[in-house]
Amino acid sequence: MVDQVNLSDFMDWVVDRNPGETVFHQAVHEVAESVVPFINANPVYAKIKVLHRMAEPDRSVSFRVSWADDNGEVQVNRGYRVQFNNSIGPYKGGIRFHPSVNLGVLKFLGFEQTFKNSLTRLPMGGGKGGADFDPKGRSQHEIMRFCQSFMTELYKYVGPDIDVPAGDIGVGGREIGYMFGQYKRITNSFSGVLTGKGLEYGGSLMRTEATGYGAVYFLEDMLQHIGDSVEGKVAVISGSGNVATHAAEKVLQLGGKPVTLSDSGGFIYDPEGISQERLDWIKRHKTQRGARISDYVNEFGGSFHANQRPWGVPCNVALPCATQNELDENDAKNLIDNKCLAVVEGANMPCTVEAVTALQSAGVLYAPGKAANAGGVGMSGLEMSQNSARLHRDQEDLGAALRKIMRDIHTACVEQGAHGTGPVDYVKGANIAGFKKVADAMLAFGVV
Ligand code: NDP
Ligand code: 2IT
């Protein structure tokens, strides 16, 4: 019987059975590289093919989403839900509306989510969903009709003890409201089937802020570990959505200076620092799906750099908070040349493989998204428990809970990723810590 895993054979197997799904291959490879030595040191895992089983989603569904636009024209999109692994709790993970969404992207995100959710220590499995719908330039009514049509099919597969979606790119409080309304209407039930809900109907305080705040708490812990702090640090941040704006807000609160934000059109650089007042303006502005970050410059000054990314701007810390593979090897070299201390992923897999290698080899502290952006799903877990218990926790209590979740994840990463006197290997730390709990649960279930 096989009691060892060979990394390259395993990856050949993954690539062969998932042709063309490059971001999925990338995500699996990153985890496998860390956990294969651990598995080979603990052959009980190889014997039950735990890694092979983890790399195959429990199920993936895809479905047609038909809807009529404001001109009466019928539109056809494709919706998905990938239910990756429910060994430690109901499937849990966001819904993404973006034209780039396809099965491979959602498999990468669902796979990552399994380990991330495990790191929070809350009982949540991994899943992800979405559609190739582009909300940019769509009216409120069009977005509502799309969300309703999407949920009219999705409701068959989700439920508060089965699979609990939330937001992601292109899906925020408004879209969650439309989807929740439709689920409630179809099923005639009021339950915690989605998280990121409005506060009036079962949402949790702190959920909106949790991902961005959590990422900066993780940065704070990384810097504290080397005897430093966020105070006075210049931060370059990409994205200008939920994660980016709340990361910038927490950097400000901790005495740092966020100087950039971006969107798919380019980035703005404000050398004076993006103040709370300016951030509030961006938050309001960007709730209109399709609004441009470039408008910031007309309002407040600074400069706009069309079709560019912010990683060449001098900084002490960098927080990629937009999308996957948005920071490549050249960008990493620019950050290294500028003596950047730490790169913390607010987004999911924003750094390419080559970028991560360059950063780690140069001794830059690097936190992978599955650890650093776990605050969002952590708070979602607390929203689920508030819904199940039919109670409401206050802001102070939840703020402290978020801080603790992030500190505990940092500690777990250090426990598994520290080596000698060199920088902590947060990739190895997060992957092994996340893997172990899921693997042990699968071990307990036997071959299922
Ligand atoms: P939002 O939709 O609120 O914002 C997304 C931002 O990223 C926008 O500024 C958008 O620009 C930009 N963006 C999206 N796609 C691209 C692209 N292909 N190229 C350049 N810029 C792009 O999403 P979130 O802030 O919620 O999500 C951002 C990242 O954080 C994602 O990777 C998501 O998976 C991850 N994440 C989110 C969590 C959450 O709780 N929301 C939790 C954990 C991770 P534009 O407006 O031009 O499209
Ligand atoms: O990537 C993520 O962790 C999210 N989009 C949030 C998932 C959630 O269920 O809150």
XYZ file of C-alpha atoms and ligand atoms in Angstrom:
506
model
C 0.000 0.000 0.000
C 1.196 3.523 -0.828
C 2.342 5.416 2.235
C 4.236 8.247 0.562
C 3.168 10.999 -1.850
C 5.441 12.159 -4.653
C 4.818 15.862 -5.321
C 5.420 15.787 -9.049
C 3.331 12.625 -9.629
C 0.567 14.148 -7.562
C 0.652 17.395 -9.558
C 0.652 15.483 -12.874
C -2.486 13.726 -11.660
C -4.139 17.042 -10.714
C -3.207 18.747 -14.001
C -4.350 15.772 -16.121
C -7.773 15.577 -14.578
C -8.376 19.358 -14.514
C -7.135 20.479 -17.941
C -6.654 24.192 -18.498
C -7.586 25.189 -14.939
C -4.282 26.958 -14.307
C -5.246 28.952 -11.224
C -6.586 25.775 -9.641
C -3.292 23.992 -10.391
C -1.424 26.952 -8.859
C -3.456 26.846 -5.635
C -3.143 23.062 -5.253
C 0.593 23.147 -5.941
C 1.203 25.774 -3.273
C -0.564 23.657 -0.646
C 0.947 20.360 -1.831
C 4.478 21.741 -1.707
C 4.014 22.511 1.998
C 2.033 19.483 3.076
C 3.684 16.627 1.133
C 6.723 16.523 3.472
C 4.315 16.584 6.430
C 2.231 13.759 4.914
C 5.334 11.710 4.213
C 6.389 12.113 7.832
C 2.889 10.936 8.919
C 2.082 8.057 6.522
C -1.411 7.558 7.929
C -2.516 10.432 5.656
C -0.998 8.986 2.468
C -2.592 5.586 3.110
C -6.086 7.085 2.882
C -5.122 9.335 -0.081
C -6.198 12.362 1.882
C -4.470 14.906 -0.375
C -5.906 13.357 -3.541
C -9.366 13.438 -2.014
C -8.905 17.052 -0.864
C -8.001 18.092 -4.412
C -11.313 16.815 -5.793
C -14.415 18.894 -4.913
C -17.285 17.016 -3.271
C -19.399 18.375 -6.138
C -19.629 21.285 -8.570
C -22.891 22.492 -10.045
C -23.317 24.888 -12.913
C -26.563 26.333 -14.152
C -28.102 28.775 -16.604
C -29.125 32.167 -15.261
C -31.570 33.882 -17.613
C -32.811 37.399 -16.957
C -34.106 40.420 -18.858
C -32.148 43.700 -18.907
C -33.706 47.173 -18.710
C -34.220 47.214 -22.484
C -36.165 43.978 -22.341
C -33.317 42.044 -23.940
C -32.848 38.527 -22.578
C -29.393 37.840 -21.124
C -27.901 34.419 -20.438
C -25.189 33.894 -17.828
C -23.683 30.854 -16.182
C -23.879 30.362 -12.421
C -21.874 27.924 -10.290
C -21.453 26.540 -6.822
C -18.414 24.435 -6.012
C -18.909 22.500 -2.776
C -15.345 21.572 -2.040
C -15.112 19.921 1.343
C -17.542 19.714 4.282
C -15.430 17.606 6.639
C -15.370 20.176 9.425
C -18.653 22.009 8.849
C -21.191 23.137 6.244
C -19.679 24.410 2.986
C -18.870 28.092 3.412
C -17.459 30.670 1.041
C -18.289 33.672 -1.056
C -20.067 34.319 -4.338
C -18.209 36.223 -7.060
C -19.858 38.097 -9.922
C -17.215 38.964 -12.503
C -16.859 38.239 -16.244
C -13.670 36.239 -15.535
C -15.540 33.670 -13.394
C -15.326 30.076 -14.640
C -15.173 26.657 -13.029
C -11.359 26.697 -12.663
C -11.395 30.036 -10.827
C -14.087 28.833 -8.432
C -12.270 25.547 -7.823
C -9.128 27.463 -6.863
C -11.149 29.663 -4.536
C -13.106 26.755 -3.009
C -9.909 24.775 -2.435
C -8.222 27.742 -0.710
C -11.349 28.358 1.328
C -11.203 24.870 2.851
C -7.822 25.591 4.471
C -8.682 29.184 5.343
C -11.859 28.171 7.129
C -9.979 25.487 9.017
C -7.467 28.121 10.182
C -10.276 30.168 11.790
C -10.933 27.135 14.072
C -14.671 27.573 13.453
C -16.767 24.689 12.113
C -16.920 25.629 8.434
C -16.140 23.594 5.331
C -14.995 25.116 2.030
C -17.023 26.217 -0.989
C -17.261 29.014 -3.533
C -19.737 30.162 -6.127
C -20.475 32.862 -8.598
C -21.361 33.777 -12.132
C -19.772 35.297 -15.218
C -22.151 38.249 -14.802
C -20.579 41.720 -15.067
C -22.311 44.111 -12.660
C -20.412 47.119 -14.070
C -22.806 49.676 -15.502
C -25.885 47.619 -14.611
C -28.821 49.383 -12.951
C -30.051 48.491 -9.484
C -33.060 46.756 -11.055
C -30.903 44.686 -13.363
C -28.727 43.597 -10.451
C -31.839 42.672 -8.460
C -33.289 40.603 -11.302
C -29.977 38.868 -11.852
C -29.604 38.021 -8.139
C -33.167 36.700 -8.007
C -32.702 34.521 -11.060
C -29.362 33.245 -9.716
C -30.908 32.311 -6.347
C -33.918 30.664 -8.010
C -31.518 27.895 -9.015
C -28.922 28.140 -6.225
C -31.509 27.660 -3.456
C -31.673 23.935 -4.286
C -28.092 23.421 -3.167
C -27.669 25.704 -0.130
C -29.079 25.928 3.393
C -27.968 26.998 6.881
C -26.650 23.486 7.691
C -25.625 22.609 4.131
C -23.842 25.467 2.425
C -23.734 29.120 3.478
C -22.553 31.561 0.785
C -21.435 35.180 1.353
C -20.000 38.041 -0.725
C -16.836 38.302 -2.790
C -15.860 40.399 -5.836
C -18.978 42.086 -7.230
C -21.175 40.845 -4.377
C -21.696 43.054 -1.314
C -24.518 43.882 1.083
C -26.967 44.899 -1.645
C -26.584 41.669 -3.641
C -26.745 39.549 -0.473
C -30.025 41.337 0.379
C -31.555 40.497 -3.007
C -30.425 36.873 -2.797
C -31.610 36.471 0.795
C -34.996 37.979 -0.101
C -35.428 35.499 -2.941
C -34.307 32.494 -0.841
C -36.734 33.465 1.927
C -39.536 33.859 -0.575
C -38.950 30.534 -2.342
C -38.432 28.427 0.788
C -40.777 30.320 3.122
C -38.061 30.157 5.762
C -35.965 32.714 7.587
C -32.559 31.263 8.317
C -28.868 31.992 8.286
C -28.457 30.725 4.709
C -26.175 33.620 3.730
C -23.725 35.776 5.656
C -22.904 39.414 5.098
C -26.592 40.175 5.597
C -27.930 43.595 6.575
C -28.036 44.310 10.311
C -31.848 44.526 10.211
C -32.287 40.919 9.090
C -29.699 38.794 10.856
C -26.412 40.312 9.737
C -23.515 40.695 12.112
C -21.801 43.859 13.215
C -18.186 43.926 12.007
C -18.719 41.613 9.001
C -18.273 44.461 6.512
C -14.986 45.529 8.067
C -13.677 42.100 9.053
C -11.586 41.064 6.030
C -9.649 44.305 5.626
C -9.272 44.911 9.365
C -8.239 41.285 9.868
C -5.523 41.517 7.200
C -4.010 44.539 8.930
C -4.219 42.787 12.314
C -2.234 39.965 10.752
C 0.306 42.522 9.486
C 0.438 43.988 12.993
C 1.202 40.551 14.453
C 3.893 39.844 11.836
C 5.585 43.151 12.558
C 5.234 42.687 16.302
C 6.926 39.297 15.955
C 10.027 41.089 14.632
C 9.761 43.882 17.211
C 8.130 46.458 14.903
C 4.674 48.024 14.445
C 2.301 49.490 11.829
C 2.778 53.003 13.193
C 4.433 55.305 10.671
C 4.456 52.693 7.902
C 3.641 53.750 4.351
C 1.241 51.208 2.827
C 0.589 50.557 -0.846
C -2.776 48.894 -1.307
C -4.492 47.636 -4.463
C -8.228 47.388 -5.028
C -10.846 49.874 -3.861
C -13.639 47.530 -2.822
C -14.654 46.036 0.504
C -11.294 44.538 1.446
C -9.033 47.351 0.210
C -10.964 50.231 1.775
C -11.209 48.531 5.174
C -7.549 47.546 5.087
C -6.691 51.209 4.418
C -8.983 52.266 7.274
C -7.250 49.967 9.780
C -3.787 51.062 8.589
C -4.882 54.647 9.341
C -6.274 53.687 12.757
C -2.966 52.056 13.677
C -0.989 55.157 12.722
C 0.166 54.081 9.257
C -0.269 55.915 5.959
C -2.110 54.314 3.022
C -0.985 56.058 -0.175
C -2.526 54.051 -3.030
C -5.739 52.274 -4.055
C -6.643 50.863 -7.459
C -9.267 49.303 -9.680
C -9.261 47.555 -13.020
C -8.546 50.925 -14.714
C -5.343 51.809 -12.818
C -4.205 53.199 -9.464
C -4.291 56.491 -7.572
C -1.300 57.726 -5.586
C -1.858 60.263 -2.844
C 1.517 61.055 -1.259
C -0.238 62.993 1.539
C -1.962 59.772 2.561
C -5.569 58.731 2.014
C -7.405 60.157 5.036
C -10.571 58.769 6.650
C -12.646 61.481 4.982
C -11.226 60.539 1.577
C -11.778 56.844 2.277
C -15.407 57.518 3.194
C -15.818 59.268 -0.154
C -14.286 56.265 -1.981
C -16.571 53.832 -0.143
C -19.646 55.845 -1.141
C -18.399 56.340 -4.699
C -17.524 52.675 -5.301
C -20.893 51.349 -4.136
C -22.115 52.294 -7.615
C -20.832 49.236 -9.451
C -18.647 50.535 -12.249
C -17.620 53.841 -10.604
C -13.930 54.635 -11.260
C -11.171 55.229 -8.699
C -9.647 57.754 -11.140
C -12.374 60.223 -10.055
C -10.495 60.531 -6.735
C -7.916 62.793 -8.360
C -10.550 65.372 -9.411
C -11.913 65.382 -5.867
C -8.696 65.356 -3.791
C -5.598 65.631 -6.017
C -2.758 63.123 -6.140
C -2.103 61.289 -9.403
C -3.835 58.593 -11.439
C -1.804 55.962 -13.295
C -3.945 54.350 -15.983
C -3.572 50.601 -16.555
C -0.810 50.316 -13.970
C -0.457 48.614 -10.628
C 0.812 50.372 -7.505
C 3.759 48.105 -6.597
C 6.446 50.514 -7.856
C 5.433 53.211 -5.340
C 7.929 53.465 -2.440
C 6.484 51.850 0.676
C 7.162 49.930 3.876
C 4.320 47.435 3.502
C 2.127 46.202 0.637
C -1.418 44.843 0.750
C -2.734 43.409 -2.536
C -6.524 43.493 -2.061
C -8.011 43.262 -5.586
C -7.715 39.910 -7.364
C -5.612 36.832 -8.186
C -2.153 37.124 -9.779
C -2.096 40.922 -9.638
C 1.467 41.086 -8.243
C 4.125 39.389 -10.382
C 7.867 38.815 -10.167
C 8.750 42.289 -11.502
C 6.399 43.891 -9.015
C 8.024 41.826 -6.253
C 11.468 43.038 -7.378
C 10.266 46.651 -7.207
C 8.997 46.069 -3.668
C 12.291 44.432 -2.684
C 14.298 47.335 -4.195
C 12.145 49.756 -2.216
C 12.936 47.811 1.007
C 9.335 46.771 1.595
C 9.157 44.821 4.880
C 5.989 42.804 4.429
C 3.462 41.758 1.794
C 0.079 40.732 3.204
C -2.589 39.277 0.918
C -6.045 40.756 1.470
C -7.137 39.207 -1.834
C -7.070 35.481 -2.654
C -3.768 34.457 -4.300
C -2.858 37.956 -5.585
C 0.867 37.109 -5.775
C 2.143 34.866 -8.569
C 4.317 31.852 -7.689
C 7.419 33.693 -8.969
C 6.576 36.760 -6.889
C 6.239 34.686 -3.717
C 9.578 32.983 -4.369
C 11.301 36.339 -4.966
C 9.806 37.906 -1.830
C 10.635 34.979 0.415
C 14.185 34.648 -0.939
C 14.783 38.342 -0.253
C 13.580 37.923 3.340
C 10.384 39.979 2.872
C 7.686 38.786 5.268
C 4.918 37.289 3.164
C 1.433 36.324 4.413
C -0.736 34.197 2.101
C -4.405 35.127 1.756
C -5.693 31.970 3.381
C -4.201 33.206 6.654
C -4.276 36.975 6.262
C -7.779 37.432 4.827
C -9.484 34.826 7.026
C -11.039 37.532 9.219
C -13.951 37.902 6.794
C -15.017 34.298 6.858
C -14.188 34.184 10.580
C -16.772 36.901 11.192
C -19.139 35.050 8.844
C -18.756 32.055 11.175
C -19.780 34.281 14.072
C -22.741 35.541 12.038
C -23.799 31.908 11.541
C -23.589 31.155 15.242
C -25.563 34.312 16.121
C -28.258 33.245 13.619
C -28.408 29.682 14.975
C -28.622 30.863 18.573
C -30.967 33.725 17.561
C -28.930 36.277 19.418
C -26.992 39.441 18.706
C -23.439 40.163 19.822
C -22.265 43.737 20.226
C -19.523 45.542 18.367
C -16.968 45.514 21.174
C -17.389 41.798 21.729
C -17.099 41.000 17.998
C -14.163 43.368 17.517
C -12.281 41.529 20.249
C -13.295 38.162 18.758
C -11.922 39.183 15.338
C -8.670 40.347 16.900
C -8.332 36.985 18.674
C -9.115 34.946 15.546
C -6.345 36.743 13.651
C -3.864 36.453 16.530
C -4.567 32.721 16.863
C -4.033 32.215 13.119
C -0.740 34.088 13.351
C 0.328 31.926 16.286
C -0.617 28.723 14.415
C 1.414 29.877 11.384
C 4.438 30.617 13.566
C 4.143 27.228 15.294
C 4.207 25.351 11.984
C 6.284 27.770 9.901
C 9.124 28.994 12.123
C 12.562 27.741 11.212
C 15.807 28.727 12.898
C 16.496 32.418 13.015
C 15.138 33.129 9.499
C 11.786 34.780 8.801
C 8.696 32.706 9.564
C 7.517 30.729 6.521
C 3.867 31.768 6.704
C 2.992 29.721 3.602
C 4.156 26.481 5.150
C 2.700 27.462 8.530
C -0.769 28.270 7.149
C -0.921 25.237 4.877
C 0.076 22.695 7.501
C -2.075 24.211 10.239
C -5.093 24.412 7.886
C -4.511 20.951 6.443
C -4.194 19.044 9.704
C -7.686 19.643 11.066
C -9.403 18.778 7.771
C -7.189 15.708 7.259
C -7.857 14.415 10.776
C -11.607 14.783 10.269
C -11.371 12.873 6.968
C -9.348 10.208 8.724
C -12.125 9.829 11.294
C -14.775 9.339 8.562
C -12.967 6.499 6.783
C -13.104 6.289 3.009
C -16.097 8.411 1.991
P -15.028 44.154 -4.371
O -15.915 43.792 -5.493
O -15.594 44.935 -3.240
O -13.764 44.955 -4.929
C -12.928 44.384 -5.865
C -11.842 45.384 -6.221
O -10.841 44.710 -6.983
C -12.349 46.524 -7.096
O -11.573 47.662 -6.838
C -12.107 45.983 -8.502
O -11.962 46.971 -9.485
C -10.799 45.265 -8.306
N -10.685 44.175 -9.288
C -11.502 43.102 -9.415
N -11.119 42.335 -10.413
C -10.034 42.937 -10.936
C -9.184 42.602 -12.008
N -9.373 41.488 -12.742
N -8.138 43.440 -12.252
C -7.949 44.567 -11.507
N -8.738 44.920 -10.481
C -9.755 44.117 -10.214
O -14.378 42.795 -3.862
P -13.717 42.458 -2.439
O -13.010 43.651 -1.907
O -14.735 41.789 -1.621
O -12.656 41.330 -2.865
C -11.302 41.638 -3.196
C -10.450 40.406 -3.020
O -10.509 39.965 -1.657
C -10.848 39.173 -3.854
O -9.677 38.462 -4.178
C -11.690 38.367 -2.873
O -11.713 36.996 -3.227
C -10.905 38.595 -1.604
N -11.618 38.363 -0.351
C -12.799 38.993 -0.077
C -13.421 38.782 1.131
C -14.650 39.517 1.531
O -15.069 39.356 2.682
N -15.246 40.338 0.691
C -12.888 37.824 2.102
C -11.599 37.272 1.752
C -11.021 37.531 0.550
P -13.200 47.317 -10.477
O -14.146 48.111 -9.637
O -12.582 48.085 -11.602
O -13.753 45.993 -10.910
O -12.736 34.602 0.200
C -13.411 34.693 1.245
O -13.012 34.264 2.331
C -14.716 35.362 1.157
N -15.085 35.866 0.095
C -15.619 35.407 2.355
C -16.336 34.095 2.550
C -17.395 34.093 3.604
O -18.107 33.088 3.624
O -17.524 35.022 4.400
